[in-house]
Amino acid sequence: MPPRPFVNDALWRTLCPRWTQVPIQRKSGLLGAAKISPRPSLCSSPSQQPSRTYNSAAAAIPNASLPPTVYSVPDGGIRRRPGAGRKENKHRATDFVNFSNEELYDRLRIDAAKGLHQEVMNMLRILVKDRRERPNLPMYTALLHSYVSPEWGTAGKIRKTLEDMAAAGIEPGPRACECALEALAVHPDSFLREDILNYMKERWWTPTPTAQCYIIAGLLRERCFEMALERLENMLNEGTRVDAWLWDKAIWMLLEFGEVEEAFHVLSLKRKTSNTVDSGLSGILWSQLLDVAGKRQIPEAASMIWYSHVITGYLKPTTGTCLNVLSVAARAGDVKLATDVFRVLAERNAVFNHHHYEALIQCYLVVMDLPAALSVVLIMQESSLKVTEEQLHPLFAYLSRDKERPMNAFMQLQDLERSGRKIPTAAVNVCIAASIRLGNLQEAIEFYKALKTVAVAGPTTATFNELFRGCYRSGRKELAMYLANEMVELDIQPDRITYDRLILTCLHAGDIDDAISYFEEMRSEGMLPRRGTHEDLIERVLKARDARCVALLNWYKTAEYRVEARLATLQRLVFRHFEEGGERKKKLSEDENVRDGFDAIEGNRKGDPDSASKKQQSAQSALEALQGEMATTPISTETKTEAAVQKDDNSGINDTSAALPRDAKPETKSQPESQTSSVPDYTRFNA
C-alpha cells in the first residue's frame, strides 16, 4: 500500500517547527497550504480591524541569536518555543502514543476545555505527524478552545487560527464559534467577537446560553458595562439560564471599577432568580458588598445585607464595616439597624467612644425621638466619657430648626435631673446655643439662670461664649459687660473666643477704647483674636484716626494668620491717613501722634493707679444701676442689622479654648418695657 502523501502545511510546521525538508515560501497562517474556500471568509479584512499584534506559534521564525527553546515575538517579548515543551512533557507524550485516535480526540476536547495548551499541541503532533491525520475541524476547535489559557492564548492567535481555517477551506462550526467566544472572554477583542456573531447570524445559528454568558463576560472585560447589563437583562427576560460564575464575575468587576449602583442592580437581579438566602454568592462577596454599601452610604443595600446575613449568622462583618453601617443607620434613621450594630460590637467587647454614641444620637434625632437621644447623652456621661458641645452637634442642629425645641429639650433635661440622673453642662449649653441661633436671647438667659438647678457642675467658659455671641448679635454691650463680671466672680477662665467676642461687641457699640483694652489684655495672656476680628479692629481704629492703629498693624504683621494682600492694603490705608503736606513721612516712629498711641497702649498695659481706681468706681456704679434696672425691666431682645450678625459667622458651638477677662465697665441704657408677664430676676447674678 503506497504511503499517504506528505502535506507540509501550516499545522505541520507548527507541530514540527524544526522540519526543514521543504522551504517555507509563503507567510500563511496555521493552515495556509489548504484550498481556499469560495465561501465568505470569517475575517475578510483583518488588516483593517484593530487588534493586538501577536504571532501564532506557526508564524514564529527561529532566531539564531536565541536559544533553541525560545523564539521572539513582534511585541518584543520572549516566549518558549512550542516544540521545547516536548522534553518537559516527554512522559505525557509517551502516554499519548499508546492512545487510539478516538481516545486522543476525546482527550483533546477535555484538555482544551481546561486550557492545557501544551497538552493539546502534543496530541496534535501525534495525530498529524505520527498518525498522518489530515488537519480537520475537531483539531482546530480544540486549538481554539485551548486559547482560553491566560498564558498561551491571545486575541491575535485566535484571529490567525480562524484566518487559516478559512484559507484551508474549513468552516468553523457552532462548537468552534463557541470555543472562540470563550477564548475571547479571556482575551477580549470586540471586533473579532462581532465578526463571529455575524458569521453565526448568517448561518442562522443561535448562541447557546453558555455562549451568551461568554459574550457578556467579554463585554465586562472591555468595560462595556451598559451593553453587558443589557444583554444580561435580555437573557433573564427570555428565561435563559445564566451561569453562576457570571453573576460573581459581573458583581466583582463592577465593584472593582466603582460602578456600585450597577453592582447592586445585578445583585437584585440575582436575588429575583434565586430562592436561597445567599443567592449562590460567596461569603467574601457578601462581605465586600456590605463594606461598599457602608462606605458609599447606601441604606437600602446595607440594611438588606445586614438583616439577611449578619443577623442570621451567615456573615461576621469586621469592626470597620460595623462602624460604616452604623453611620448609614444614623443618617437614614434606622434605629433597629443601629442598635443591632451596637449588639454586634458589644459581643466583641468593643470599647464605645464618642463617635459611636454620636451616631446613635443622630439616628434617634432623625426619627424625631428627642427623649431617646437625651438618654444616650446621659449614657455617655455615665460611661465616664467627657461630653462636650462638639460631640453634641447633631443635637444642636436638631434644636436649631424650631423655636420650640430648645425649651422642650431643657424641660426634658429638668425631668431627667429630678429622676436622679446627672446632667452634663454641655447639654444645657447646646440649648443656650440653639436659642441664640434662633435669635431668642431672653430664653438663653433664662436657661442660664436655671442652669445650676439642672447641671450641678455649673456654667463653663463655653456657656459664657454662647451668651457673648448672643450679646454681640443683639447689640447688648451692657449685658456683655455684666456677664464678664459674672465670669470674674465665678472664677471662670475665658479663652480666645471670649476675648474675641467681647472685642466685637465693643466695636459694634462704638467703644474703641474698651475694644483695644480687651485686645491688650488678650495679648498679655499670650493670645490673639481671629483674623477677621483683628482686621476689623484695625479698620475701626483707623477710621477714628487713632494713632494706635499703627501698633495694631505691627502686631498683625507678626501674626501667623496674616494675609499678605490684606496686609498691604492696611499698610496703604495707614500711610495715607498719616501723611502731612502730601508727603509721606520717612519715619512713622517720629510722628507725635504715633508716639502718643504707643504711650497710651503702654499705659494701659502697665496700669495707672488713678485711672484704674476711676474705672473701678465707674464700673461699680454702672453695675449697681444695671442691677436696679434689671430688677424691674426685662432684657431687650432688639437685634442689630443683618450685616452685624454676619460678622460672627465664624463662631458657633464648636469654639473651645481658654484665658481671663478684664473688669467690666458696663454702659447704662434705658430698656424698653417688656410685653411679657414673666420678668427674669437678674439681681441674683450680683456678686
XYZ file of C-alpha atoms in Angstrom:
687
model
C 0.000 0.000 0.000
C 1.596 3.291 -1.060
C 2.271 5.771 1.759
C -0.054 8.680 2.295
C 1.026 11.917 0.596
C 3.000 14.298 2.748
C 1.273 17.608 3.417
C 3.633 20.378 4.512
C 1.036 22.865 5.697
C 0.999 25.430 8.484
C -0.297 22.975 11.095
C 2.564 20.616 10.249
C 5.083 23.423 10.607
C 3.532 24.350 13.957
C 3.763 20.823 15.287
C 7.213 20.245 13.792
C 8.962 23.634 13.839
C 12.396 22.114 13.098
C 11.235 20.454 9.881
C 13.317 21.997 7.092
C 12.853 19.473 4.272
C 10.534 21.815 2.350
C 11.379 25.550 2.422
C 8.690 27.927 3.602
C 7.722 30.140 0.674
C 4.656 31.951 1.971
C 3.652 33.876 5.099
C 0.452 31.989 5.648
C -1.072 31.237 8.972
C -1.797 27.960 10.629
C -3.454 26.227 7.637
C -2.286 28.353 4.737
C -1.472 25.490 2.366
C -5.018 24.199 2.145
C -7.506 25.085 -0.531
C -9.239 28.409 -0.059
C -12.965 28.111 0.449
C -15.175 30.002 -2.013
C -17.500 30.914 0.826
C -17.144 34.262 2.526
C -14.239 34.401 4.942
C -14.863 34.715 8.641
C -12.415 37.603 8.860
C -12.479 39.163 5.419
C -10.218 42.129 6.137
C -8.269 41.596 9.344
C -5.734 44.261 8.492
C -8.421 46.943 8.741
C -9.590 45.834 12.175
C -7.598 46.986 15.178
C -6.365 44.163 17.379
C -3.352 43.282 19.441
C -0.455 42.202 17.230
C 0.518 38.669 18.184
C 2.002 35.926 16.053
C 0.720 32.429 16.362
C 3.112 29.624 17.114
C 3.161 28.655 13.450
C 4.329 32.086 12.338
C 7.273 32.208 14.761
C 10.545 32.188 12.853
C 13.627 30.827 14.647
C 16.240 33.376 15.557
C 19.869 32.357 15.545
C 20.684 34.662 18.446
C 18.169 32.985 20.777
C 18.421 29.589 22.476
C 16.809 26.733 20.560
C 13.968 26.527 23.098
C 12.700 30.121 22.724
C 11.552 32.385 19.935
C 10.890 36.109 19.584
C 7.521 37.757 19.031
C 6.841 41.115 17.345
C 5.860 42.862 20.577
C 9.376 42.408 21.945
C 8.605 39.575 24.356
C 10.343 36.225 24.619
C 8.318 33.003 24.694
C 9.275 29.375 24.828
C 9.285 27.608 21.500
C 6.221 25.368 21.159
C 8.429 22.391 20.403
C 10.507 22.946 23.530
C 7.800 21.532 25.762
C 8.255 18.047 24.328
C 11.229 17.309 26.577
C 9.467 18.598 29.688
C 6.300 16.612 28.964
C 8.024 13.612 27.428
C 6.302 11.178 29.751
C 2.893 12.656 28.854
C 3.662 12.447 25.139
C 4.701 8.827 25.604
C 1.337 8.118 27.200
C -0.478 9.775 24.304
C 1.332 7.498 21.835
C -0.404 4.497 23.329
C -3.847 6.079 22.873
C -6.053 5.306 19.932
C -7.267 8.047 17.646
C -10.699 8.062 19.267
C -9.116 8.344 22.707
C -6.842 11.136 21.510
C -9.785 13.125 20.142
C -11.695 12.652 23.395
C -8.678 13.673 25.439
C -8.126 16.587 23.062
C -11.544 18.039 23.900
C -11.035 17.551 27.640
C -7.594 19.159 27.822
C -8.639 22.006 25.521
C -11.540 22.849 27.844
C -9.050 23.011 30.737
C -6.805 25.404 28.823
C -3.886 22.927 28.671
C -2.393 24.337 25.521
C 0.841 22.314 25.694
C -1.047 19.025 26.068
C -3.229 19.911 23.108
C -0.157 20.654 20.993
C 1.427 17.309 21.965
C -1.669 15.382 20.942
C -1.930 17.305 17.678
C 1.684 16.383 16.883
C 0.925 12.732 17.419
C -2.200 12.869 15.270
C -0.646 14.792 12.395
C 2.967 13.586 12.437
C 2.684 10.017 13.639
C -0.856 9.039 12.680
C -0.835 11.034 9.427
C -4.212 12.606 10.190
C -5.196 15.499 7.995
C -5.978 18.753 9.851
C -9.716 18.845 10.406
C -12.407 20.795 12.212
C -12.101 18.952 15.580
C -8.381 19.756 15.665
C -8.956 23.442 15.013
C -11.836 23.506 17.503
C -9.581 22.062 20.200
C -6.831 24.516 19.289
C -9.247 27.459 19.557
C -10.532 26.136 22.849
C -7.011 25.809 24.266
C -6.520 29.558 23.842
C -8.571 30.103 26.999
C -5.203 29.703 28.709
C -4.195 33.151 30.018
C -0.535 32.293 29.415
C -0.646 30.911 25.874
C -3.760 32.461 24.404
C -4.131 35.870 22.756
C -6.740 37.525 20.585
C -4.205 37.662 17.757
C -3.717 33.879 17.828
C -7.476 33.331 17.726
C -7.800 35.613 14.727
C -4.871 33.947 12.960
C -6.287 30.467 13.516
C -9.664 31.496 12.078
C -7.957 33.034 9.056
C -6.020 29.826 8.422
C -9.206 27.785 8.706
C -10.835 29.974 6.082
C -7.758 29.706 3.860
C -7.793 25.896 4.211
C -11.453 25.697 3.304
C -12.545 24.556 6.756
C -15.601 26.356 8.009
C -15.952 26.818 11.772
C -18.932 25.034 13.211
C -21.178 26.140 16.078
C -18.878 24.408 18.545
C -15.796 26.150 17.127
C -17.535 29.527 17.305
C -18.498 28.913 20.921
C -14.913 27.941 21.777
C -13.665 31.113 20.103
C -16.166 33.198 22.090
C -14.987 31.535 25.298
C -11.374 32.348 24.457
C -12.355 35.940 23.632
C -13.939 36.218 27.078
C -10.404 35.793 28.450
C -8.635 37.797 25.722
C -11.266 40.361 24.657
C -11.444 41.686 21.115
C -14.722 43.409 20.288
C -14.206 43.425 16.501
C -13.392 39.730 16.307
C -16.319 38.874 18.566
C -18.651 40.859 16.339
C -17.319 39.041 13.267
C -18.040 35.686 14.876
C -21.564 36.744 15.855
C -22.265 37.993 12.327
C -20.899 34.717 10.938
C -23.265 32.753 13.165
C -26.169 35.034 12.285
C -25.647 34.460 8.550
C -25.982 30.718 9.128
C -28.955 31.032 11.483
C -27.014 29.680 14.427
C -28.353 30.867 17.771
C -25.725 31.214 20.511
C -26.254 28.801 23.354
C -26.840 30.139 26.898
C -23.221 29.344 27.709
C -22.050 31.253 24.624
C -24.173 34.239 25.643
C -22.519 34.163 29.075
C -19.133 34.256 27.350
C -20.245 37.265 25.299
C -21.304 39.129 28.460
C -18.027 38.217 30.162
C -16.074 39.633 27.230
C -18.068 42.861 27.352
C -17.328 43.158 31.061
C -13.627 42.700 30.411
C -13.821 45.513 27.855
C -15.644 47.701 30.448
C -18.717 47.933 28.245
C -20.905 47.662 31.319
C -24.096 49.062 29.811
C -24.014 46.621 26.897
C -23.236 43.735 29.243
C -26.119 44.575 31.588
C -28.477 44.993 28.651
C -27.618 41.512 27.361
C -27.951 40.100 30.870
C -31.426 41.584 31.319
C -32.459 40.270 27.893
C -31.376 36.786 28.910
C -33.456 36.999 32.085
C -36.492 38.346 30.217
C -36.263 35.479 27.742
C -35.954 32.947 30.543
C -32.425 31.940 29.555
C -30.308 30.325 32.236
C -27.369 32.411 33.488
C -24.354 30.556 34.837
C -23.419 31.183 38.476
C -19.860 32.210 37.642
C -21.145 35.093 35.519
C -23.025 36.630 38.460
C -19.906 36.626 40.626
C -17.744 37.956 37.819
C -20.176 40.758 36.964
C -20.542 41.956 40.569
C -16.809 41.782 41.302
C -15.856 43.712 38.166
C -18.497 46.382 38.726
C -17.295 46.869 42.297
C -13.679 46.962 41.164
C -14.315 49.803 38.735
C -16.533 51.788 41.126
C -19.879 51.025 39.468
C -21.565 50.422 42.815
C -25.148 51.128 41.762
C -24.854 48.746 38.805
C -23.351 46.091 41.072
C -26.325 46.237 43.430
C -28.647 46.226 40.423
C -27.064 42.950 39.315
C -27.436 41.686 42.886
C -31.155 42.492 42.824
C -31.499 40.583 39.539
C -29.694 37.639 41.078
C -31.944 37.637 44.161
C -35.029 37.566 41.939
C -33.804 34.432 40.169
C -32.642 32.624 43.323
C -34.663 31.150 46.163
C -31.780 30.703 48.624
C -30.659 33.174 51.280
C -27.147 33.632 49.924
C -28.395 33.688 46.290
C -25.495 31.459 45.325
C -22.892 34.150 46.062
C -19.798 33.553 48.142
C -19.418 34.883 51.671
C -16.440 37.008 50.645
C -18.549 38.717 48.007
C -21.314 39.424 50.539
C -18.743 40.943 52.918
C -17.428 43.151 50.138
C -20.933 44.263 49.212
C -21.722 45.171 52.829
C -18.482 47.115 53.176
C -19.109 49.043 49.956
C -22.700 49.798 50.982
C -21.405 51.230 54.252
C -18.693 53.331 52.641
C -20.972 54.654 49.901
C -23.830 55.336 52.362
C -26.431 53.133 50.643
C -29.019 52.433 53.363
C -31.234 50.011 51.410
C -28.360 47.723 50.450
C -26.704 47.890 53.872
C -29.903 47.046 55.757
C -30.799 44.250 53.311
C -27.414 42.533 53.655
C -27.312 43.076 57.419
C -30.760 41.628 58.053
C -30.325 38.679 55.677
C -26.759 37.647 56.526
C -25.470 39.267 59.732
C -28.499 38.812 61.983
C -28.971 35.249 60.728
C -25.324 34.443 61.430
C -24.181 33.808 57.865
C -21.747 36.718 57.943
C -19.395 38.191 60.547
C -18.500 41.734 59.431
C -15.349 43.471 60.560
C -15.372 46.272 63.113
C -14.669 48.849 60.409
C -17.628 47.602 58.393
C -19.812 47.812 61.514
C -18.837 51.451 62.003
C -19.690 52.229 58.378
C -23.068 50.540 58.743
C -23.661 52.478 61.977
C -23.030 55.706 60.095
C -25.503 54.639 57.415
C -28.133 53.842 60.042
C -27.556 57.208 61.731
C -28.167 59.135 58.533
C -31.160 57.065 57.498
C -32.704 56.972 60.979
C -32.764 53.164 61.076
C -32.869 52.661 64.842
C -33.186 48.885 64.592
C -30.082 48.619 62.445
C -28.093 50.965 64.685
C -28.985 49.109 67.873
C -28.113 45.770 66.271
C -24.717 47.142 65.262
C -24.202 48.073 68.918
C -25.148 44.498 69.816
C -22.532 43.038 67.482
C -19.860 45.401 68.794
C -20.784 44.642 72.400
C -20.400 40.910 71.741
C -16.805 41.615 70.715
C -16.176 43.604 73.916
C -15.526 46.725 71.867
C -14.861 49.957 73.757
C -17.500 52.528 72.822
C -16.207 56.031 72.157
C -17.790 59.368 71.351
C -18.274 58.620 67.659
C -20.350 55.523 68.473
C -22.745 57.453 70.709
C -22.817 60.444 68.370
C -24.057 58.232 65.530
C -26.735 56.751 67.783
C -27.857 60.236 68.891
C -28.171 61.322 65.273
C -30.130 58.172 64.467
C -32.734 58.940 67.151
C -32.966 62.594 66.152
C -33.643 61.696 62.513
C -36.790 59.887 63.640
C -37.699 62.803 65.994
C -37.108 60.783 69.167
C -35.638 63.507 71.391
C -36.057 61.674 74.746
C -34.083 58.687 73.443
C -31.345 60.983 72.132
C -31.062 62.731 75.506
C -30.902 59.329 77.188
C -27.910 58.440 75.028
C -26.261 61.699 76.120
C -26.695 60.692 79.744
C -25.325 57.225 78.981
C -22.212 58.923 77.620
C -21.924 60.859 80.881
C -22.369 57.708 82.948
C -19.759 55.866 80.848
C -17.059 58.221 82.159
C -16.799 59.921 78.778
C -16.326 63.677 78.719
C -19.320 65.206 76.976
C -18.507 68.373 75.022
C -20.512 70.668 72.806
C -18.758 69.374 69.673
C -19.910 65.821 70.334
C -23.497 67.059 70.693
C -23.524 68.835 67.346
C -26.350 66.580 65.992
C -28.460 67.705 68.960
C -27.604 71.356 68.287
C -28.576 71.002 64.621
C -31.874 69.398 65.623
C -32.772 72.063 68.204
C -31.874 74.922 65.840
C -34.618 74.023 63.358
C -37.594 75.049 65.517
C -38.039 77.776 68.143
C -39.955 75.452 70.454
C -37.363 72.694 70.522
C -34.753 74.334 72.846
C -37.313 74.905 75.604
C -38.717 71.397 75.116
C -35.249 69.877 75.418
C -34.449 71.938 78.512
C -37.668 70.837 80.211
C -36.867 67.195 79.463
C -33.416 67.691 80.969
C -35.076 69.078 84.089
C -37.285 65.981 84.303
C -34.268 63.711 83.938
C -32.463 65.622 86.684
C -35.429 65.214 89.026
C -35.334 61.464 88.412
C -31.787 61.357 89.768
C -29.801 61.425 86.526
C -26.645 63.501 86.243
C -26.952 66.135 83.506
C -23.794 67.356 81.733
C -23.362 71.105 81.357
C -22.723 70.645 77.636
C -26.346 69.579 77.131
C -27.599 72.858 78.640
C -25.032 74.804 76.608
C -26.459 73.252 73.457
C -29.920 74.514 74.418
C -28.492 78.014 75.014
C -26.644 77.951 71.676
C -29.773 76.831 69.817
C -31.837 79.647 71.352
C -29.207 82.209 70.360
C -29.056 80.779 66.850
C -32.812 81.294 66.634
C -32.454 84.898 67.893
C -34.045 84.315 71.298
C -31.526 85.836 73.719
C -34.055 86.193 76.523
C -34.740 82.445 76.504
C -30.998 81.762 76.586
C -30.672 83.988 79.674
C -33.477 82.043 81.342
C -31.613 78.804 80.642
C -28.515 80.375 82.190
C -30.442 81.381 85.314
C -31.738 77.831 85.825
C -28.532 76.093 84.765
C -27.360 75.215 88.265
C -30.695 73.614 89.051
C -30.174 71.206 86.125
C -26.394 70.744 85.839
C -24.634 70.556 89.177
C -21.269 71.427 87.614
C -22.499 74.929 86.806
C -21.632 77.156 83.842
C -18.415 76.825 81.881
C -16.435 79.015 79.533
C -18.470 77.648 76.621
C -21.646 78.828 78.381
C -20.456 82.432 78.534
C -19.062 82.265 74.997
C -22.518 81.459 73.674
C -24.055 84.232 75.774
C -21.466 86.722 74.489
C -22.363 85.626 70.993
C -25.981 86.474 71.702
C -24.992 89.853 73.130
C -22.971 90.619 70.021
C -25.778 89.664 67.656
C -28.327 91.642 69.689
C -26.083 94.670 70.271
C -26.240 94.325 74.065
C -22.856 95.652 75.231
C -24.066 96.433 78.749
C -25.253 92.822 79.169
C -21.917 91.550 77.867
C -20.076 93.655 80.462
C -22.364 92.294 83.167
C -21.686 88.700 82.086
C -17.951 89.418 82.001
C -18.198 90.497 85.631
C -20.068 87.246 86.340
C -17.138 85.281 84.927
C -14.755 87.104 87.246
C -16.961 86.436 90.273
C -17.328 82.732 89.398
C -13.580 82.430 88.704
C -14.170 81.042 85.206
C -11.174 81.462 82.922
C -12.076 82.863 79.489
C -10.462 81.738 76.284
C -9.617 83.276 72.942
C -13.236 83.190 71.765
C -14.351 85.052 74.887
C -11.997 87.953 74.240
C -12.757 87.880 70.529
C -16.495 88.291 71.043
C -16.022 90.968 73.670
C -13.882 92.939 71.198
C -16.531 92.564 68.501
C -19.262 93.645 70.892
C -17.321 96.766 71.885
C -16.510 97.625 68.269
C -20.112 97.436 67.134
C -21.137 99.508 70.126
C -18.622 102.166 69.046
C -16.422 101.787 72.134
C -12.942 101.601 70.614
C -11.150 102.167 73.911
C -12.712 99.112 75.549
C -12.016 97.032 72.448
C -8.320 97.975 72.500
C -8.203 97.350 76.243
C -9.524 93.822 75.748
C -7.028 93.350 72.928
C -4.165 94.382 75.217
C -5.383 92.124 77.991
C -5.673 89.301 75.494
C -2.100 89.793 74.311
C -0.846 89.785 77.880
C -2.319 86.281 78.181
C -0.438 85.153 75.062
C -3.445 85.070 72.749
C -4.567 86.881 69.632
C -8.065 87.306 68.195
C -9.251 85.741 65.000
C -8.005 87.249 61.771
C -11.298 88.890 60.839
C -11.641 90.466 64.280
C -8.080 91.783 64.168
C -8.591 93.347 60.742
C -11.929 94.822 61.815
C -10.268 96.353 64.874
C -7.535 97.963 62.739
C -10.092 99.405 60.326
C -12.283 100.840 63.093
C -9.320 102.444 64.866
C -8.012 103.760 61.559
C -11.415 105.197 60.696
C -11.378 107.067 64.010
C -7.913 108.438 63.051
C -6.433 106.951 66.179
C -2.640 106.558 66.135
C -2.890 103.229 67.942
C -3.742 101.614 64.620
C -0.001 101.588 63.833
C 0.725 99.319 66.802
C -2.232 97.124 65.919
C -0.901 96.857 62.375
C 2.548 95.850 63.644
C 1.010 93.067 65.710
C -0.926 91.963 62.660
C 2.354 91.694 60.743
C 3.745 89.224 63.288
C 0.578 87.109 63.463
C 0.609 83.694 61.805
C -2.842 84.184 60.315
C -1.929 87.331 58.380
C -2.743 87.581 54.683
C -0.125 89.406 52.644
C -2.590 91.022 50.256
C -4.722 92.227 53.148
C -1.618 93.433 54.992
C -0.539 95.523 52.005
C -3.986 97.125 51.819
C -3.981 98.011 55.512
C -0.479 99.468 55.248
C -1.533 101.734 52.394
C -4.516 102.951 54.394
C -2.370 103.668 57.462
C 0.255 105.565 55.459
C -2.432 107.562 53.665
C -4.051 108.708 56.917
C -0.732 109.807 58.438
C 0.673 111.849 55.537
C 1.468 115.524 56.097
C 1.561 118.105 53.314
C 1.037 115.479 50.668
C 4.400 113.847 51.505
C 4.668 110.613 53.430
C 6.834 110.769 56.486
C 10.069 108.843 56.313
C 9.870 107.539 59.851
C 6.487 106.823 61.426
C 8.064 106.318 64.826
C 8.960 110.033 64.937
C 5.375 111.086 64.465
C 3.963 112.635 67.606
C 0.580 111.002 67.178
C 2.185 107.619 66.777
C 4.262 108.128 69.914
C 1.133 109.121 71.757
C -0.527 105.957 70.522
C 2.310 103.789 71.769
C 2.380 105.628 75.081
C -1.350 105.172 75.504
C -1.099 101.461 74.811
C 1.852 101.031 77.170
C -0.019 102.984 79.834
C -2.987 100.671 79.562
C -0.702 97.671 79.771
C 1.182 98.842 82.886
C -1.935 100.245 84.515
C -2.230 103.721 86.015
C -3.424 103.608 89.664
C -5.540 106.727 89.311
C -7.172 105.659 86.089
C -7.682 102.147 87.448
C -9.478 103.465 90.524
C -11.667 105.680 88.341
C -12.547 102.735 86.151
C -13.370 100.641 89.211
C -15.660 103.332 90.598
C -17.445 103.839 87.286
C -17.828 100.086 86.818
C -19.279 99.679 90.320
C -21.789 102.479 89.818
C -22.760 101.144 86.407
C -23.296 97.671 87.828
C -25.491 99.000 90.621
C -27.566 100.947 88.123
C -27.858 97.921 85.837
C -28.909 95.639 88.679
C -31.595 98.059 89.775
C -32.763 98.386 86.220
C -32.894 94.609 85.683
C -34.981 94.103 88.792
C -37.867 95.951 87.152
C -37.164 95.735 83.412
C -36.522 92.650 81.240
C -33.623 92.367 78.871
C -34.288 93.890 75.482
C -34.126 91.481 72.594
C -33.649 94.094 69.914
C -31.219 92.971 67.236
C -28.781 94.757 65.013
C -28.725 94.669 61.282
C -28.070 91.544 59.304
C -24.573 92.755 58.404
C -23.656 92.937 62.081
C -24.943 89.407 62.602
C -22.869 88.057 59.748
C -19.671 89.393 61.322
C -19.760 86.483 63.760
C -20.372 83.716 61.213
C -17.070 82.082 62.017
C -18.199 81.467 65.602
C -20.503 78.760 66.883
C -20.909 75.918 69.258
C -17.641 74.302 68.194
C -15.462 77.141 69.619
C -13.485 75.944 72.643
C -10.170 77.106 74.087
C -9.316 79.193 77.495
C -7.873 82.962 79.372
C -9.028 85.959 81.681
C -11.396 88.896 81.125
C -10.839 92.337 82.370
C -13.059 94.128 84.886
C -16.190 95.169 83.078
C -17.233 98.771 82.541
C -20.877 98.389 81.552
C -22.891 101.126 79.995
C -26.264 102.045 81.400
C -29.005 102.394 78.827
C -32.729 102.727 79.136
C -34.505 99.431 78.423
C -37.805 99.145 76.538
C -40.666 97.765 78.535
C -41.339 94.055 78.030
C -44.588 92.777 76.554
C -44.386 89.544 78.558
C -45.728 88.992 82.028
C -42.789 86.961 83.379
C -39.716 89.102 84.002
C -36.406 87.313 84.745
C -34.827 88.351 88.024
C -31.214 89.242 87.292
C -30.444 90.527 90.792
C -29.230 87.100 91.869
C -26.262 87.419 89.474
C -24.889 90.187 91.721
C -21.655 89.216 93.345
